[in-house]
Amino acid sequence: MEETAQAIVLGLGVYFAIGVVVALLFLVFFVGRLDKAASGASLFFRPMIFPGCVVLWPFVVGRILSFRTINTPTETDQ
């Protein structure tokens, strides 16, 4: 029973450690490239989305690897 609890805690620690690294890389290098609306956001925007990026890091990696941008201006927006 104790070994199972230790394995769960270790697994969660690894998951969140990877999440912190991915979130920092995403927020520093990729958020402005992948979401044009985020490039002009305030200084408080990135710390606000940091916890979500940590928890949902597999989806963030998928977004980075897709190289698909969102919120790009269209002809009607200009």
GROMACS .gro file of N, CA and C in nm:
model
  234
    1MET      N    1   0.081  -0.119   0.000
    1MET     CA    2   0.000   0.000   0.000
    1MET      C    3   0.086   0.126   0.000
    2GLU      N    4   0.190   0.127   0.080
    2GLU     CA    5   0.278   0.242   0.087
    2GLU      C    6   0.353   0.263  -0.045
    3GLU      N    7   0.391   0.154  -0.108
    3GLU     CA    8   0.462   0.164  -0.236
    3GLU      C    9   0.371   0.224  -0.344
    4THR      N   10   0.244   0.188  -0.339
    4THR     CA   11   0.148   0.243  -0.434
    4THR      C   12   0.133   0.393  -0.415
    5ALA      N   13   0.122   0.436  -0.290
    5ALA     CA   14   0.110   0.578  -0.260
    5ALA      C   15   0.235   0.654  -0.305
    6GLN      N   16   0.352   0.597  -0.281
    6GLN     CA   17   0.476   0.660  -0.324
    6GLN      C   18   0.483   0.670  -0.475
    7ALA      N   19   0.438   0.566  -0.545
    7ALA     CA   20   0.439   0.568  -0.692
    7ALA      C   21   0.344   0.675  -0.745
    8ILE      N   22   0.228   0.690  -0.682
    8ILE     CA   23   0.133   0.792  -0.725
    8ILE      C   24   0.190   0.932  -0.704
    9VAL      N   25   0.248   0.955  -0.587
    9VAL     CA   26   0.306   1.086  -0.558
    9VAL      C   27   0.422   1.115  -0.652
   10LEU      N   28   0.506   1.016  -0.678
   10LEU     CA   29   0.617   1.035  -0.771
   10LEU      C   30   0.566   1.064  -0.912
   11GLY      N   31   0.464   0.991  -0.954
   11GLY     CA   32   0.406   1.014  -1.087
   11GLY      C   33   0.348   1.153  -1.101
   12LEU      N   34   0.276   1.199  -0.998
   12LEU     CA   35   0.222   1.334  -1.002
   12LEU      C   36   0.332   1.440  -1.001
   13GLY      N   37   0.438   1.413  -0.925
   13GLY     CA   38   0.551   1.506  -0.923
   13GLY      C   39   0.617   1.518  -1.058
   14VAL      N   40   0.636   1.406  -1.125
   14VAL     CA   41   0.696   1.408  -1.260
   14VAL      C   42   0.603   1.479  -1.357
   15TYR      N   43   0.473   1.449  -1.349
   15TYR     CA   44   0.374   1.512  -1.438
   15TYR      C   45   0.377   1.664  -1.423
   16PHE      N   46   0.375   1.713  -1.298
   16PHE     CA   47   0.374   1.856  -1.276
   16PHE      C   48   0.509   1.921  -1.305
   17ALA      N   49   0.619   1.848  -1.286
   17ALA     CA   50   0.750   1.903  -1.321
   17ALA      C   51   0.760   1.924  -1.472
   18ILE      N   52   0.715   1.826  -1.548
   18ILE     CA   53   0.712   1.841  -1.694
   18ILE      C   54   0.619   1.957  -1.730
   19GLY      N   55   0.505   1.966  -1.661
   19GLY     CA   56   0.411   2.074  -1.688
   19GLY      C   57   0.469   2.212  -1.665
   20VAL      N   58   0.547   2.228  -1.561
   20VAL     CA   59   0.609   2.358  -1.532
   20VAL      C   60   0.707   2.395  -1.643
   21VAL      N   61   0.788   2.300  -1.687
   21VAL     CA   62   0.884   2.327  -1.794
   21VAL      C   63   0.812   2.362  -1.923
   22VAL      N   64   0.712   2.283  -1.960
   22VAL     CA   65   0.637   2.310  -2.083
   22VAL      C   66   0.566   2.445  -2.074
   23ALA      N   67   0.504   2.474  -1.961
   23ALA     CA   68   0.433   2.601  -1.946
   23ALA      C   69   0.527   2.720  -1.958
   24LEU      N   70   0.643   2.712  -1.896
   24LEU     CA   71   0.738   2.822  -1.907
   24LEU      C   72   0.785   2.842  -2.050
   25LEU      N   73   0.817   2.732  -2.119
   25LEU     CA   74   0.858   2.744  -2.258
   25LEU      C   75   0.745   2.801  -2.344
   26PHE      N   76   0.624   2.754  -2.321
   26PHE     CA   77   0.510   2.802  -2.398
   26PHE      C   78   0.486   2.950  -2.375
   27LEU      N   79   0.488   2.992  -2.250
   27LEU     CA   80   0.457   3.131  -2.219
   27LEU      C   81   0.567   3.227  -2.264
   28VAL      N   82   0.690   3.181  -2.265
   28VAL     CA   83   0.800   3.269  -2.304
   28VAL      C   84   0.814   3.275  -2.456
   29PHE      N   85   0.805   3.160  -2.525
   29PHE     CA   86   0.839   3.156  -2.666
   29PHE      C   87   0.721   3.140  -2.762
   30PHE      N   88   0.615   3.072  -2.722
   30PHE     CA   89   0.516   3.030  -2.820
   30PHE      C   90   0.379   3.097  -2.810
   31VAL      N   91   0.339   3.148  -2.696
   31VAL     CA   92   0.202   3.196  -2.682
   31VAL      C   93   0.173   3.311  -2.778
   32GLY      N   94   0.265   3.401  -2.797
   32GLY     CA   95   0.244   3.512  -2.888
   32GLY      C   96   0.244   3.471  -3.034
   33ARG      N   97   0.315   3.365  -3.066
   33ARG     CA   98   0.319   3.317  -3.205
   33ARG      C   99   0.195   3.237  -3.242
   34LEU      N  100   0.142   3.163  -3.146
   34LEU     CA  101   0.029   3.077  -3.176
   34LEU      C  102  -0.106   3.146  -3.157
   35ASP      N  103  -0.111   3.248  -3.076
   35ASP     CA  104  -0.235   3.320  -3.052
   35ASP      C  105  -0.206   3.470  -3.066
   36LYS      N  106  -0.250   3.526  -3.176
   36LYS     CA  107  -0.219   3.667  -3.203
   36LYS      C  108  -0.283   3.761  -3.102
   37ALA      N  109  -0.394   3.722  -3.043
   37ALA     CA  110  -0.456   3.806  -2.942
   37ALA      C  111  -0.372   3.809  -2.814
   38ALA      N  112  -0.300   3.703  -2.786
   38ALA     CA  113  -0.217   3.697  -2.666
   38ALA      C  114  -0.090   3.780  -2.680
   39SER      N  115  -0.048   3.809  -2.801
   39SER     CA  116   0.075   3.886  -2.817
   39SER      C  117   0.059   4.030  -2.766
   40GLY      N  118  -0.063   4.082  -2.765
   40GLY     CA  119  -0.084   4.216  -2.716
   40GLY      C  120  -0.150   4.221  -2.579
   41ALA      N  121  -0.150   4.110  -2.509
   41ALA     CA  122  -0.217   4.103  -2.379
   41ALA      C  123  -0.133   4.172  -2.271
   42SER      N  124  -0.197   4.201  -2.159
   42SER     CA  125  -0.129   4.271  -2.050
   42SER      C  126  -0.027   4.180  -1.981
   43LEU      N  127   0.050   4.238  -1.891
   43LEU     CA  128   0.152   4.163  -1.819
   43LEU      C  129   0.092   4.059  -1.725
   44PHE      N  130  -0.032   4.076  -1.686
   44PHE     CA  131  -0.096   3.984  -1.593
   44PHE      C  132  -0.154   3.861  -1.663
   45PHE      N  133  -0.158   3.862  -1.795
   45PHE     CA  134  -0.218   3.752  -1.869
   45PHE      C  135  -0.139   3.623  -1.853
   46ARG      N  136  -0.011   3.629  -1.872
   46ARG     CA  137   0.071   3.506  -1.869
   46ARG      C  138   0.072   3.439  -1.731
   47PRO      N  139   0.088   3.513  -1.622
   47PRO     CA  140   0.078   3.445  -1.492
   47PRO      C  141  -0.060   3.385  -1.466
   48MET      N  142  -0.164   3.446  -1.523
   48MET     CA  143  -0.299   3.393  -1.502
   48MET      C  144  -0.318   3.260  -1.571
   49ILE      N  145  -0.259   3.241  -1.689
   49ILE     CA  146  -0.280   3.115  -1.760
   49ILE      C  147  -0.174   3.009  -1.726
   50PHE      N  148  -0.073   3.047  -1.647
   50PHE     CA  149   0.032   2.952  -1.611
   50PHE      C  150  -0.021   2.825  -1.544
   51PRO      N  151  -0.108   2.833  -1.442
   51PRO     CA  152  -0.155   2.708  -1.379
   51PRO      C  153  -0.229   2.615  -1.477
   52GLY      N  154  -0.308   2.673  -1.564
   52GLY     CA  155  -0.378   2.591  -1.663
   52GLY      C  156  -0.283   2.525  -1.760
   53CYS      N  157  -0.177   2.595  -1.798
   53CYS     CA  158  -0.077   2.536  -1.888
   53CYS      C  159  -0.003   2.422  -1.819
   54VAL      N  160   0.022   2.436  -1.689
   54VAL     CA  161   0.090   2.330  -1.616
   54VAL      C  162   0.005   2.203  -1.612
   55VAL      N  163  -0.122   2.220  -1.580
   55VAL     CA  164  -0.211   2.104  -1.567
   55VAL      C  165  -0.241   2.041  -1.702
   56LEU      N  166  -0.259   2.123  -1.803
   56LEU     CA  167  -0.299   2.074  -1.935
   56LEU      C  168  -0.181   2.068  -2.032
   57TRP      N  169  -0.061   2.042  -1.983
   57TRP     CA  170   0.057   2.047  -2.067
   57TRP      C  171   0.053   1.951  -2.186
   58PRO      N  172  -0.011   1.834  -2.181
   58PRO     CA  173  -0.015   1.752  -2.304
   58PRO      C  174  -0.088   1.823  -2.418
   59PHE      N  175  -0.193   1.898  -2.386
   59PHE     CA  176  -0.265   1.973  -2.489
   59PHE      C  177  -0.182   2.091  -2.539
   60VAL      N  178  -0.106   2.152  -2.450
   60VAL     CA  179  -0.019   2.263  -2.488
   60VAL      C  180   0.088   2.213  -2.584
   61VAL      N  181   0.145   2.098  -2.556
   61VAL     CA  182   0.246   2.040  -2.646
   61VAL      C  183   0.183   2.012  -2.782
   62GLY      N  184   0.062   1.959  -2.782
   62GLY     CA  185  -0.008   1.933  -2.908
   62GLY      C  186  -0.031   2.061  -2.986
   63ARG      N  187  -0.065   2.169  -2.917
   63ARG     CA  188  -0.085   2.298  -2.983
   63ARG      C  189   0.045   2.350  -3.042
   64ILE      N  190   0.154   2.336  -2.967
   64ILE     CA  191   0.284   2.382  -3.016
   64ILE      C  192   0.325   2.302  -3.139
   65LEU      N  193   0.307   2.172  -3.135
   65LEU     CA  194   0.350   2.087  -3.247
   65LEU      C  195   0.261   2.101  -3.369
   66SER      N  196   0.139   2.152  -3.352
   66SER     CA  197   0.050   2.169  -3.467
   66SER      C  198   0.086   2.293  -3.549
   67PHE      N  199   0.154   2.390  -3.489
   67PHE     CA  200   0.193   2.515  -3.554
   67PHE      C  201   0.074   2.589  -3.614
   68ARG      N  202  -0.045   2.566  -3.561
   68ARG     CA  203  -0.166   2.631  -3.610
   68ARG      C  204  -0.193   2.755  -3.527
   69THR      N  205  -0.205   2.869  -3.590
   69THR     CA  206  -0.232   2.992  -3.517
   69THR      C  207  -0.382   3.014  -3.505
   70ILE      N  208  -0.420   3.086  -3.402
   70ILE     CA  209  -0.560   3.122  -3.383
   70ILE      C  210  -0.568   3.273  -3.365
   71ASN      N  211  -0.686   3.327  -3.379
   71ASN     CA  212  -0.711   3.470  -3.362
   71ASN      C  213  -0.630   3.556  -3.457
   72THR      N  214  -0.611   3.510  -3.579
   72THR     CA  215  -0.544   3.592  -3.678
   72THR      C  216  -0.647   3.684  -3.741
   73PRO      N  217  -0.610   3.806  -3.773
   73PRO     CA  218  -0.705   3.898  -3.833
   73PRO      C  219  -0.749   3.849  -3.971
   74THR      N  220  -0.876   3.865  -3.998
   74THR     CA  221  -0.929   3.830  -4.130
   74THR      C  222  -0.948   3.958  -4.210
   75GLU      N  223  -0.992   3.944  -4.333
   75GLU     CA  224  -1.011   4.061  -4.418
   75GLU      C  225  -1.120   4.152  -4.363
   76THR      N  226  -1.222   4.095  -4.299
   76THR     CA  227  -1.330   4.177  -4.246
   76THR      C  228  -1.291   4.249  -4.118
   77ASP      N  229  -1.185   4.201  -4.049
   77ASP     CA  230  -1.141   4.264  -3.923
   77ASP      C  231  -1.056   4.389  -3.949
   78GLN      N  232  -1.006   4.406  -4.066
   78GLN     CA  233  -0.912   4.516  -4.091
   78GLN      C  234  -0.978   4.641  -4.134
   0.00000   0.00000   0.00000
